Each structure stands twice: as structure tokens, then as C-alpha cells.
Amino acid sequence: MGLMLPALVGRAAVRAAEPEPRVLTARKGRAALWETDGPLTDIWGYDGRVPGPLLTMQQGETLEVRFKNELEQPSTIHWHGIRIENAYDGVAGLTQPAVEPGETFDYRIKAPDAGTYWYHPHNRSWEQLARGLYGVLVVEEPGPKAYDRDVVLAFDDWRLDEARQIDVASLGAMHDWAHAGRLGNVLTVNGQPYPRFPARPGERLRLRVVNTANARILTIRFSGLAPHLVALDGQPIAPELLADETLVISPSQRADLMVDLPTEARTFTIEEASGQPFAACEFVLDGDPVARTTPLPEDISLPANPLPTALDMDGALTQDLLMEGGAMGRMSGAMLKGEQRGMRELVDAGKVWSFNGIAGSHQDPAAFTVARGRTVRMPIINDTRWPHAIHVHGHHFKVVSRNGAAVAREEWRDTVLADPGERVEIAFVADNPGKWMVHCHMLEHQVAGMMSWFEVT
Ligand code: C2O
Ligand code: CU
């Protein structure tokens, strides 16, 4: 008997040494989206909140997340922009089975790159994001910071009905699917209708802007401020003053900006101006000014991430991505589940868009296979009347040219906006083995055919 006790203590100690996963539960909740003290809207959120908890981790570290699904619908979590191990990419039907109600799934997120990322479901995304399932993931670079404070600004666009509830009647509306996607009538920042951020005069902020909307391309105006763009989709760029104080950001894109607040106490607003200009949030400056001897632009560039940037354009595998379909488009038919179909049949099946003549679904075979380490060059051709935000999983790509003209800014993105009629060429080193999606991040377009996947072997 005397030997039992030490053995038990020993086992308990071993168990305690294993890191506990961070639990994220998808469940119903309520949020004041309309007015700060206003009516509550029923939402679906991670831990019942919108946005879900802000996850922070260090570059290179591994974060363990146990996803618990307490919804009545299967779901997953996709870690948008993280060059993750394929098994944890969260694509239902491709990298894992959907997590059924009442079940769990353990994700291991190893983040090679610092920057601003986000997470959201990859099953019925068009519905689950419209109901509020998303959160922000910040991967911090090592070392001292060249700014005083981080401020996450997660923008969302909601469609609420008269009762200030999510307009569920229009979820799945073919009109949205064939046009610009589900556009909303209420804008929130961090799940609030008009947040006020207290700040000190003269503070240097790092704004982490995330567009979590289903489909709305946001135009964000920082009137009276001089923000410097320092990263796009998590990846640092050579800092540049934001032209016209205006940022255009498509669904799922992120932009990091550094800004020195004015040194006198005052209030200023940030506007969203994709439609009628609209005040989105406010910074209220108060207290003693922060003393700063070196004003912007001093060196505020972020340390480079370990991206594979040596593109072998001559030895590259070239894969066009031709987009067709949608309202006022020229598409007359497409392949669906291996058979050529006319428009009427496609519409009946909920498909109105195609990639390379295929109205995509997860059941399709791989669009292409590429040997690990090879460069993929992908001209994206938008032969539709609508802009599209094309997202590649598991990799960041370089935007090489637009309409044949080289892109001046060196930018590495995970999502690129292609305007109607535009041809955008991207390239990346396919160095992450597994099955990776390419799709439009206007989520209604994705479900209605703008999806495909490739395999890195
Ligand atoms: Cu933000 Cu395929 O996802
Ligand atoms: Cu699209």
C-alpha cells in the first residue's frame, strides 16, 4: 500500500504537464448588433459571442484548439491564411468530415507566419458566417514592438429584418447567389454597431482590419489620419502611406496599418463608404499625450515571414482559373458532378458560376496535382460582370500582374480581388502537401460553383 501514493502523484504530474487545448464552442448566443443598448439579435457564435474569442499566439508556436459543436448543424473551423498542416485546414468533405452536433474535433495550429488571421467554419459557410461564426487570430512576431497598442477592427455586414433578427428567410436566395452575394443592411465593428475606443493622444496604434462579411467589399476611410499600410493578409509589405486615407478590402482580406494618433485630445471616426458613407467606429482621445520623438514614417516595417519566395517562373506549372457565370454573364452551361448541364438545370441545382467550365463542389476530383516545391502560376481571368475575391488555402501567393502590367508593390496575399473583365496573375511555391481549396470568398459565389481544389504531392 505504501507504494501506491507516489505512483498516483507521479501520474497526476504527467497529466498536468500536457497542454490543455483551448476549447471553442460553436453555439447560439445573442448580440446587440443594431444599437448598443438595443434589441438583441439571435446569433451563432464561438463561445456564443460575435466575434468569437480573440486568439493570440506567438509565431512558430502551436495552439491546440478543441472545437465543440453545440449547434444543430455540422460545422468545422478553418484557420484562414495560416499555412497550416493540411489535416487541420478544416474543410468539410475535403480535409476532414464535418463535425456533427454534439461532437468535437481537435485542431493543432502551428503558425509559421506572424500577422493577422481569422477563423470561421468551412461547412455551409454562407449561412454559418452570416449568422456570426468567426473570430480573429493574431500571431505575434517576436521581439519589441514598434507601436503602443494593437487594435483589432473586425468589420461585418449583417442582413437584419424588421424584428432586428438575422434575415433567415433570404438565406440561400438565388438572387444573391447570382449577383453580388449576400449584402447586409447593418455594419458592425467587433460585433458592435458603433464601438468607441478610448485612446491616448499621440499613441501609435497598429490597426488590424479584417473583413469578415459574406460578400461586401468594404471601403474604409480614415479621415484626418495618415495610416501606413504595413501588412496585407498577414504578410508584411514595405510600409506605404495609405493613398486618399482609404482602404478597399474584400471579404476575408486583412490589412495592418500603423497610425500615430493626433497629439491633442479629440474624437475621430472611421467610415465605411462602399455605399452611403457611414460612421463605423470612433476613437476618443483622452489623457496625457504619449511623448514620441520619432514621428512616422520612421522604420515601422515588420520582420519578414519565412515564406518561400523563390519563384521559378520558367519551370512553373501554369493553371488558368477562368471564372464564368452569374447574372448578366455569358455562361450557357457547365459540368456538374461530371456531366455537362444547361443553365436551367444548373440553377435548379443551385449552381450559377463555374471555374474552368466546372460548377464546383467538394465531390469533384482535383483540378490539378503538383509536385511539392514546384511553382504554380495561375492567371485568374474574370469573365463575369462581378468582382470576385479569390482565396487559395495553405499558401500565400504573389500578385504578379494585373491585365498584363507588372504589379509595382511586392505583395503576398491569400486572397486577391479580381474586377470584372480583369486578368490577375498570381504565383506561389506549392510547398505544403495536401488538398487545398481555391474559391471565391464571396460565400454565395463559392457555394454556387466558384470552388475547386488542387493537390500538392
Ligand atoms: Cu476563409 Cu476557404 O476560406
Ligand atoms: Cu465571387
PDB file of C-alpha atoms and ligand atoms in Angstrom, residues 78 80 118 120 122 252 391 393 437 439 441 446, ligand 1:
ATOM      1  CA  HIS A  78     -10.906  26.806 -40.986  1.00  0.00           C
ATOM      2  CA  HIS A  80      -7.895  31.410 -42.781  1.00  0.00           C
ATOM      3  CA  TRP A 118      -9.029  34.744 -38.720  1.00  0.00           C
ATOM      4  CA  HIS A 120     -14.512  30.573 -39.487  1.00  0.00           C
ATOM      5  CA  HIS A 122     -15.914  25.692 -43.764  1.00  0.00           C
ATOM      6  CA  SER A 252     -11.632  37.693 -45.959  1.00  0.00           C
ATOM      7  CA  HIS A 391      -8.694  32.686 -51.968  1.00  0.00           C
ATOM      8  CA  HIS A 393      -5.722  27.655 -48.988  1.00  0.00           C
ATOM      9  CA  MET A 437      -9.131  24.732 -51.916  1.00  0.00           C
ATOM     10  CA  HIS A 439     -12.542  29.501 -54.116  1.00  0.00           C
ATOM     11  CA  HIS A 441     -14.683  34.279 -50.748  1.00  0.00           C
ATOM     12  CA  GLN A 446     -18.454  29.749 -53.536  1.00  0.00           C
TER      13      GLN A 446
HETATM   14 CU1  C2O B   1     -11.780  31.981 -45.366  1.00  0.00          CU
HETATM   15 CU2  C2O B   1     -11.849  28.690 -47.782  1.00  0.00          CU
HETATM   16  O1  C2O B   1     -11.845  30.290 -46.519  1.00  0.00           O
END
